[in-house]
Coordinates of C-alpha atoms in Angstrom, one line a residue:
X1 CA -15.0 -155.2 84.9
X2 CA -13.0 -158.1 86.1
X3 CA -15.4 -159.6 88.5
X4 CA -18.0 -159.7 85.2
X5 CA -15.1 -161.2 82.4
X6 CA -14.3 -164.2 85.5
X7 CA -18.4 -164.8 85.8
X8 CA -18.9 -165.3 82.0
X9 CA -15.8 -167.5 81.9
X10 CA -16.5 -169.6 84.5
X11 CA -20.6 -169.0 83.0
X12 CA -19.0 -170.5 79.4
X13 CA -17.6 -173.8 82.0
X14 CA -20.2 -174.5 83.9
X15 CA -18.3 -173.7 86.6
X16 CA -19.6 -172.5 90.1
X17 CA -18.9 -168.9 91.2
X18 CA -17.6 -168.2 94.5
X19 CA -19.5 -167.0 97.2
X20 CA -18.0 -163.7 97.3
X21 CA -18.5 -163.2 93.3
X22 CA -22.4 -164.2 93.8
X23 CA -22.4 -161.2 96.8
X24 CA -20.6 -159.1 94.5
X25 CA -23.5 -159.1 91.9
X26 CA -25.8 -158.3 93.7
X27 CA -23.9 -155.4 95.3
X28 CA -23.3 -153.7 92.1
X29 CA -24.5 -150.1 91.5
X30 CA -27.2 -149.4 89.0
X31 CA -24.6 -148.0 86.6
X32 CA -23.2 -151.0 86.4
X33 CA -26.5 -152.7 85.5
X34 CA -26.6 -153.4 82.1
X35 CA -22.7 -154.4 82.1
X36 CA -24.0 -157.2 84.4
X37 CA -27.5 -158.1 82.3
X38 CA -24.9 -158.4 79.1
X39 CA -22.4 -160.4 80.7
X40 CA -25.3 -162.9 82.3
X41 CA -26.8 -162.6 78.7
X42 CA -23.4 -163.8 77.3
X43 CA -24.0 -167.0 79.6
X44 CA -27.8 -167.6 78.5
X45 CA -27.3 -167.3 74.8
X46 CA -24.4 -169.8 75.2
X47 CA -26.6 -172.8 76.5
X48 CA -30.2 -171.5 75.5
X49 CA -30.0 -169.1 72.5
X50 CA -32.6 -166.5 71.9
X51 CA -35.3 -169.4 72.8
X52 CA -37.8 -169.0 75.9
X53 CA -40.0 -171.2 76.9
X54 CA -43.5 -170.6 77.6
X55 CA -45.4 -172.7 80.8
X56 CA -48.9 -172.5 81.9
X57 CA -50.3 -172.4 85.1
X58 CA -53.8 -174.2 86.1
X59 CA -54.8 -173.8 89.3
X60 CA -56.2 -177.1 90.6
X61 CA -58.0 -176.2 94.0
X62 CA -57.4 -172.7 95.3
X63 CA -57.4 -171.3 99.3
X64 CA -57.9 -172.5 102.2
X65 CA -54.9 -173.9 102.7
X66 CA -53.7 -175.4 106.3
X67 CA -50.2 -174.2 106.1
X68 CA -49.0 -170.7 107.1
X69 CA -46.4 -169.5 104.5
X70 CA -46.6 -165.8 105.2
X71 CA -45.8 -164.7 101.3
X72 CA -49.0 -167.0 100.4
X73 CA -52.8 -165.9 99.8
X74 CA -54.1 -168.7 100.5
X75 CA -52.5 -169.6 103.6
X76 CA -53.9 -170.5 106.7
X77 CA -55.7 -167.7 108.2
X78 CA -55.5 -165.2 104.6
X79 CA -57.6 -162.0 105.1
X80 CA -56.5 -162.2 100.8
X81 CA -59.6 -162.1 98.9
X82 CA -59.0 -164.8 96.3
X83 CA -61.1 -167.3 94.3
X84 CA -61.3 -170.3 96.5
X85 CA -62.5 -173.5 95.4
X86 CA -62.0 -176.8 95.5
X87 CA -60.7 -179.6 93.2
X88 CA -61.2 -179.2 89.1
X89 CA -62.7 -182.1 87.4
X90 CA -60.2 -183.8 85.1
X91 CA -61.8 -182.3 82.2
X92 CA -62.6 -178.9 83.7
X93 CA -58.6 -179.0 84.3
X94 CA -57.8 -180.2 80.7
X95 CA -59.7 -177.1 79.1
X96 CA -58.3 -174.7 81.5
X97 CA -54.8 -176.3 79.8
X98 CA -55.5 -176.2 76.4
X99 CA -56.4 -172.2 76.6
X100 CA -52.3 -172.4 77.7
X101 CA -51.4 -174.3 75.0
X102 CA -52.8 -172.8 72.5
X103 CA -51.2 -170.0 73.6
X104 CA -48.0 -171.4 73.0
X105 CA -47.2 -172.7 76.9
X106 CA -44.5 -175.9 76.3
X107 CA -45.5 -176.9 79.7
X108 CA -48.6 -177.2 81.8
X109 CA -48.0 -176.7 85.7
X110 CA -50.7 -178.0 87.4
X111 CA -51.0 -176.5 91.4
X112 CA -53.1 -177.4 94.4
X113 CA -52.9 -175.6 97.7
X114 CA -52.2 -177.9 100.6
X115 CA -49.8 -179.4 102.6
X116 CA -49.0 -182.4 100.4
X117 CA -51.4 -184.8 98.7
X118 CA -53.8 -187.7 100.3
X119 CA -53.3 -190.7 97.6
X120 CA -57.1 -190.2 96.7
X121 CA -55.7 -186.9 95.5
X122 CA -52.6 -188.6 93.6
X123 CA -55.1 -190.6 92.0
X124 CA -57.3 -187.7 91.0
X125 CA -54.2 -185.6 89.5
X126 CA -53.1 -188.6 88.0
X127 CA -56.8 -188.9 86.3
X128 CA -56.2 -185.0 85.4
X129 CA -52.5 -185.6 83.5
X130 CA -53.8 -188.2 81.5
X131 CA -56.8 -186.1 80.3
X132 CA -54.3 -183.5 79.6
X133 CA -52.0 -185.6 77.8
X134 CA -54.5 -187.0 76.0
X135 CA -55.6 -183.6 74.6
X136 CA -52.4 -182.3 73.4
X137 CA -50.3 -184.6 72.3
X138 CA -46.8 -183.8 73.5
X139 CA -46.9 -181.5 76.1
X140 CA -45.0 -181.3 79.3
X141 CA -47.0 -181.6 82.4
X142 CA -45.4 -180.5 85.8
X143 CA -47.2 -181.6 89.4
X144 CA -46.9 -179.2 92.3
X145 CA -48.9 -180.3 95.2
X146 CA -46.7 -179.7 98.3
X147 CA -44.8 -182.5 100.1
X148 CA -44.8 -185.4 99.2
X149 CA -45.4 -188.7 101.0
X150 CA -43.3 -191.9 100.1
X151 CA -44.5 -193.8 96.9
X152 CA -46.1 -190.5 95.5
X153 CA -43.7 -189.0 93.3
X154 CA -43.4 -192.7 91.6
X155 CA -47.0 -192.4 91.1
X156 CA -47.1 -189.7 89.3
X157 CA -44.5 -190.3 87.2
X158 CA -46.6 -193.8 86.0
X159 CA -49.5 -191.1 85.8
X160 CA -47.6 -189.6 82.8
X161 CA -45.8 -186.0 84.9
X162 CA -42.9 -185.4 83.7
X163 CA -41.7 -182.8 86.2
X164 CA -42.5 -181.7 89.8
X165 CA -42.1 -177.9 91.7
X166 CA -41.5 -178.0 95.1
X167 CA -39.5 -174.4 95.7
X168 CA -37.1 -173.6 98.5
X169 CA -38.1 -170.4 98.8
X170 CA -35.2 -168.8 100.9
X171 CA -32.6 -169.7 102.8
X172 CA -32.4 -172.7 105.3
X173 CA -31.2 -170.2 108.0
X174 CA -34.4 -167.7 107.6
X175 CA -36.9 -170.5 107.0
X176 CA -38.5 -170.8 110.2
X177 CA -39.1 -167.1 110.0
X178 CA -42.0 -167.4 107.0
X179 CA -43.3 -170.7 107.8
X180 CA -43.6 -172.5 110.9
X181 CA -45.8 -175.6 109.8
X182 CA -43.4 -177.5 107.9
X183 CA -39.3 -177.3 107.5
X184 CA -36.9 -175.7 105.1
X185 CA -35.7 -180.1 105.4
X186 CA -38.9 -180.9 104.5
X187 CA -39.1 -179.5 101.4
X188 CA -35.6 -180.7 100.4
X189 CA -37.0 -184.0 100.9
X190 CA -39.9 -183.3 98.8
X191 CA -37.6 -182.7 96.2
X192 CA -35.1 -185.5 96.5
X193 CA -37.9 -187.5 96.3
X194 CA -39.4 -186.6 92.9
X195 CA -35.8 -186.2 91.3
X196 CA -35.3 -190.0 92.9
X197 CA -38.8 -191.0 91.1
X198 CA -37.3 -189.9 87.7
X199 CA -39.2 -186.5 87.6
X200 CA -37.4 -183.6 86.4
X201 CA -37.1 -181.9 89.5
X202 CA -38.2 -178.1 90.2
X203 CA -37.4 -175.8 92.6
X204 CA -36.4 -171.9 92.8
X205 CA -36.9 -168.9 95.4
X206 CA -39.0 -165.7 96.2
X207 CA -37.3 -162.5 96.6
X208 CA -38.3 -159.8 98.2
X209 CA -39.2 -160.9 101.8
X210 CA -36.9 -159.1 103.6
X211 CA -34.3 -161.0 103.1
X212 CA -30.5 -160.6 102.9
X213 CA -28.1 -160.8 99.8
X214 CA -26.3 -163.3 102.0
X215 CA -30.2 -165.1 102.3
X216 CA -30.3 -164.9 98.3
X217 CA -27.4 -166.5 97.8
X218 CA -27.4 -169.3 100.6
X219 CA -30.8 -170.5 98.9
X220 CA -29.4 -170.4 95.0
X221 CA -26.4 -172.2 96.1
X222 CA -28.1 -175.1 97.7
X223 CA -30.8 -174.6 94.3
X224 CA -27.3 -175.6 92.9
X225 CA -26.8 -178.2 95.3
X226 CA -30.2 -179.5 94.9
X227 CA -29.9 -180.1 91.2
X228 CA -32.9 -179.3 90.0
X229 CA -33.6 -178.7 86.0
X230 CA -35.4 -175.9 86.3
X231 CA -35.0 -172.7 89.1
X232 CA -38.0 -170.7 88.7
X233 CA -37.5 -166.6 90.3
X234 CA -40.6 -165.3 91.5
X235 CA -41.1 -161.9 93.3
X236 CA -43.0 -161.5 96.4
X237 CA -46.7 -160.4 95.6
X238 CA -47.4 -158.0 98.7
X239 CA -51.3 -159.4 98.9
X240 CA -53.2 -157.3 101.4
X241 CA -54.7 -159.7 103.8
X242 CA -51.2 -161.4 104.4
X243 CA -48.2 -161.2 107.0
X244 CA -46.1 -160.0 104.1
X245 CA -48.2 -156.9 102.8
X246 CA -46.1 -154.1 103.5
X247 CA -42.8 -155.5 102.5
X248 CA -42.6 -153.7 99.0
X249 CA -38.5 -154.2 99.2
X250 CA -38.1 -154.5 95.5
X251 CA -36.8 -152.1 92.9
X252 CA -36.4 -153.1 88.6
X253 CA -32.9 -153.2 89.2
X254 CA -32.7 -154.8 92.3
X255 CA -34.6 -157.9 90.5
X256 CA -32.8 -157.8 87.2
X257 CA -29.4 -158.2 89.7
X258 CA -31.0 -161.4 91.4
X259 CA -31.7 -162.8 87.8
X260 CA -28.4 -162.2 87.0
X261 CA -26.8 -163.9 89.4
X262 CA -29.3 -167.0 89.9
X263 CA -27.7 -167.4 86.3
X264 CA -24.2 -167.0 87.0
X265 CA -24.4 -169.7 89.6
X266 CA -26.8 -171.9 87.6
X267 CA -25.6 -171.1 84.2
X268 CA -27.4 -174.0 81.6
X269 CA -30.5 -174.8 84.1
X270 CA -33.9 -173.5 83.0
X271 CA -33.8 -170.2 84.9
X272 CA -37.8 -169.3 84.6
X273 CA -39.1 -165.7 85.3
X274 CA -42.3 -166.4 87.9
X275 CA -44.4 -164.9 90.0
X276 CA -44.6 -160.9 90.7
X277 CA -42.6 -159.7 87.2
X278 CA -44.8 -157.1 86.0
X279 CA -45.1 -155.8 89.8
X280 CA -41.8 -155.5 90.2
X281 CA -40.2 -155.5 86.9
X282 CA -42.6 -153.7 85.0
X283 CA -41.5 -151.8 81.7
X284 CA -38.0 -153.7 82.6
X285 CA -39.6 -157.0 81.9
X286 CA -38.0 -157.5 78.4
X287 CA -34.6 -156.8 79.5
X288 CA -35.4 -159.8 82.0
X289 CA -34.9 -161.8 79.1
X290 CA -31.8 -161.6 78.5
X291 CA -30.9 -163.6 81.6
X292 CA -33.9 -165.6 81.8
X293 CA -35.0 -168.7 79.4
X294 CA -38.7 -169.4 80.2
X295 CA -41.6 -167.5 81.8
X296 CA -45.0 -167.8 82.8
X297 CA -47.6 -167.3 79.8
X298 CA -50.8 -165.4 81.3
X299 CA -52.2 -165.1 85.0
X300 CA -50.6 -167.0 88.2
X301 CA -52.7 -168.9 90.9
X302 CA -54.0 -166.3 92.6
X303 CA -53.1 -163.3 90.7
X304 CA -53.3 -161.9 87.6
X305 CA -50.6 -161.4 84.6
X306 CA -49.9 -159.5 81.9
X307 CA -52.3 -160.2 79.2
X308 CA -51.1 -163.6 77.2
X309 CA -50.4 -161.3 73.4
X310 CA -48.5 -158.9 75.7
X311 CA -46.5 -161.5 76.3
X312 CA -45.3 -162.6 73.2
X313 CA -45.0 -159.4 71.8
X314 CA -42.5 -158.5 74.4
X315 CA -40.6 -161.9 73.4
X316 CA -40.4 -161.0 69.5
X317 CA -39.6 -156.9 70.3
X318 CA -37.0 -158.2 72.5
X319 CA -35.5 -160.3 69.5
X320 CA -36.4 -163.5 71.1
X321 CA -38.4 -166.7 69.8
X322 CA -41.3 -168.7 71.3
X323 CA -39.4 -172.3 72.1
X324 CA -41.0 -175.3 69.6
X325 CA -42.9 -177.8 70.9
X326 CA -39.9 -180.6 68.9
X327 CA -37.4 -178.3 70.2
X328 CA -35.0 -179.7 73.8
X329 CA -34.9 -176.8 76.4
X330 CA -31.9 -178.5 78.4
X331 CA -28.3 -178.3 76.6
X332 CA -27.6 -181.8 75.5
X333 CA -25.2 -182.8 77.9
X334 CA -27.8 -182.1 80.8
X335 CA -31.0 -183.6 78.6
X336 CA -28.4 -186.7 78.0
X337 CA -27.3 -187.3 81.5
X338 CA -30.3 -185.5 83.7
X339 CA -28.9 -187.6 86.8
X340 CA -25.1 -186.7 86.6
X341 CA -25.2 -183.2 85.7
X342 CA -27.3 -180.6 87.5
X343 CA -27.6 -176.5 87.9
X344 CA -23.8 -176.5 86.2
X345 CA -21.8 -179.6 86.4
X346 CA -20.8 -180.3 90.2
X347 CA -18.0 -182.7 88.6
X348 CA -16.2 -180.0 87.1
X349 CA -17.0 -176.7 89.1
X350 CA -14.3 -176.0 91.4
X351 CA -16.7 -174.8 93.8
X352 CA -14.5 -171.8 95.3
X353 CA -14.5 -170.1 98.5
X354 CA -18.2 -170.5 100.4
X355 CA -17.2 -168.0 103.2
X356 CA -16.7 -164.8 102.0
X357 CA -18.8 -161.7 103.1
X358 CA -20.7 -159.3 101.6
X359 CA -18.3 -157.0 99.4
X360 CA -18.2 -154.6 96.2
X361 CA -17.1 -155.9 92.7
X362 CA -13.0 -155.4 92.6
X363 CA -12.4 -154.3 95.9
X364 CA -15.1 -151.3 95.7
X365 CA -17.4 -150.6 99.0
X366 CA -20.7 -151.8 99.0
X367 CA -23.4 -149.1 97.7
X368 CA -25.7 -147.8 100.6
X369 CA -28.8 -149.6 99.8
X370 CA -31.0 -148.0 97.7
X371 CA -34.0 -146.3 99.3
X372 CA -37.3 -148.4 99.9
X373 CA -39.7 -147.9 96.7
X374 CA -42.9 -146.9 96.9
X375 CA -45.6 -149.9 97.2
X376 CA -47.4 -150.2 94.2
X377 CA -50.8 -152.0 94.9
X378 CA -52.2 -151.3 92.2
X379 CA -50.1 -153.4 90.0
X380 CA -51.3 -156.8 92.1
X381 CA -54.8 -158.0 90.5
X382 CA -56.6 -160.6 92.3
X383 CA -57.4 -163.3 89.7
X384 CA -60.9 -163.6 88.4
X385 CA -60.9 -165.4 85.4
X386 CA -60.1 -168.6 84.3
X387 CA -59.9 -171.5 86.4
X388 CA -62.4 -172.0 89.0
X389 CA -64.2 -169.0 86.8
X390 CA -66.7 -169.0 84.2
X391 CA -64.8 -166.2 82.3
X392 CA -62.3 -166.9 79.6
X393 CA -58.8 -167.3 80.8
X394 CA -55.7 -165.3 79.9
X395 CA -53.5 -167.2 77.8

């Protein structure tokens, strides 16, 4: 397929699709769908090999949160019944982070529900990475803890982060419609801000919120613009109890076509596999790996995950490898030059057309969309172990 030989190509150059191409991968039919998982695959081994990378989440404080992001269970007003608690001790937090990394989790992502932090609350996450770090010894410890006020992101950085997640979510132009208690500008600040502070900057997308193809890729193209070093993909988890519970818009193949082309258009960034995979990918998970680089090891904040062994069983059967602790995850040229070069080099992308429509690979008709699947509650699992718990967690 022509479309697929120009996207590895311009993959293999770190050069930016257009628009158009970015529609047209998404428009492709399912028997087209392992054509476009090898040719995204030909642009992830070329900048990240078989590795993945493992990352751990620790819930810091969970629920009752004041903002009203209709994907979230803890948002203001969830009927969701989640743990709910409030703020881990430093060492309650440090356990909860060794379980990860002694699972083989590279990096520790420590979350707090919220708006954004009070500095009494930088001071107590700052407390919290320093217990961590001084647990195990070379870890990676990433902040998330909404927006962020000036001074803040510095602070953290002194504090020993080395990272910070603040995701876009979807498109600037659909924002307003799943949150009305903060901006789509706001969290680009956020993020300007921590990449500013010398973090390595975070930030991805849900799918599956209703949203358009031309939604999917107006978010992953300003992702690109963004220039984070890492674009986490997660899935909408239909929780009962929020806005978003019936919209069960996602099929296998429908995701592994997003993954495909987040990595087309961010081809050597840390694409990572997030929330909702084994809803919505299920048995398809491994394939997920070929397009993907990292993934979350265990449960998420809220939900639960495939069990921690499954996990890296599914890496080795796949023919992947667990990424080293001594090992670099960024290609050289972006661990070298973090500032200059950023989701593909904007230096040397020759950023084609931005205002092309939706349209079929090589001229085709776009496919009538595929028929809405049935929801699958039973896949989502409300978390009840680990964090905030006083049952094992899954790591």
């Amino acid at each position: 397929m022509d479309l697929l030989n120009t996207l590895v190509d311009k993959g293999l150059r770190r050069e930016l699709p257009s628009r158009e191409e970015a529609l047209a991968v998404l428009a492709t039919s399912d028997e087209e769908l392992l054509d476009v998982v090898a040719a995204a695959g030909k642009v992830r081994r070329q900048w990240f090999g078989r590795r993945v990378k493992l990352n751990y989440l620790v819930n810091l404080k969970s629920g009752l949160c004041p903002e009203d992001c209709s994907y979230c269970s803890q948002r203001l007003g969830s009927k969701a019944e989640i743990l709910k608690y409030t703020w881990l001790k430093p060492d309650e937090a440090s356990r909860a982070a060794a379980a990860g990394v002694a699972g083989g989790a590279k990096r520790v992502c420590l979350v707090a529900s919220g708006r954004g932090p009070t500095d009494r609350d930088v001071d107590r996450v700052s407390q919290t990475i320093e217990a961590i770090k001084e647990q195990n010894e070379g870890v990676e410890v990433c902040a998330c803890l909404g927006l962020l006020s000036d001074g803040q992101a510095e602070r953290l950085r002194a504090a020993g982060a080395d990272a910070y997640n603040h995701n876009l979510n979807t498109s600037e132009g659909t924002y307003g419609d799943i949150t009305t208690t903060h901006t789509y500008a706001d969290r680009v600040d956020t993020v300007q801000k921590a990449h500013g502070a010398g973090l390595s900057a975070c930030s991805g997308l849900i799918a599956g919120m209703g949203e358009s193809d031309e939604d999917l890729v107006d978010v992953v193209f300003a992702l690109r613009e963004l220039d984070p070093d890492s674009v986490p993909v997660n899935f909408l988890i239909p929780f009962e109890g929020t806005p978003l519970a019936e919209e069960w818009n996602l099929t296998p193949q429908r995701c592994l076509r997003i993954l495909a082309m987040v990595r087309f258009v961010c081809p050597d960034v840390e694409v990572r596999l997030a929330g909702g995979r084994e809803v919505h990918l299920r048995s398809m998970q491994p394939l997920a790996l070929h397009l993907v680089n990292s993934i979350f090891l265990g449960d998420y904040l809220t939900s639960e995950g495939q069990e921690g062994k499954a996990d890296l069983e599914m890496i080795a059967d796949a023919g992947f490898e667990v990424e080293g602790a001594g090992t670099t995850t960024l290609p050289e040229h972006r661990a070298d030059a973090v500032a200059a070069a950023g989701c593909g080099s904007h230096a040397a992308s020759g950023c084609g057309s931005h205002e092309g429509g939706g349209c079929g690979p090589c001229g085709e008709s776009v496919p009538a969309p595929a028929e809405v699947p049935e929801a699958r509650t039973d896949l989502v699992a409300v978390r009840r172990r680990g964090a905030g718990t006083d049952l094992a967690p899954n790591a």
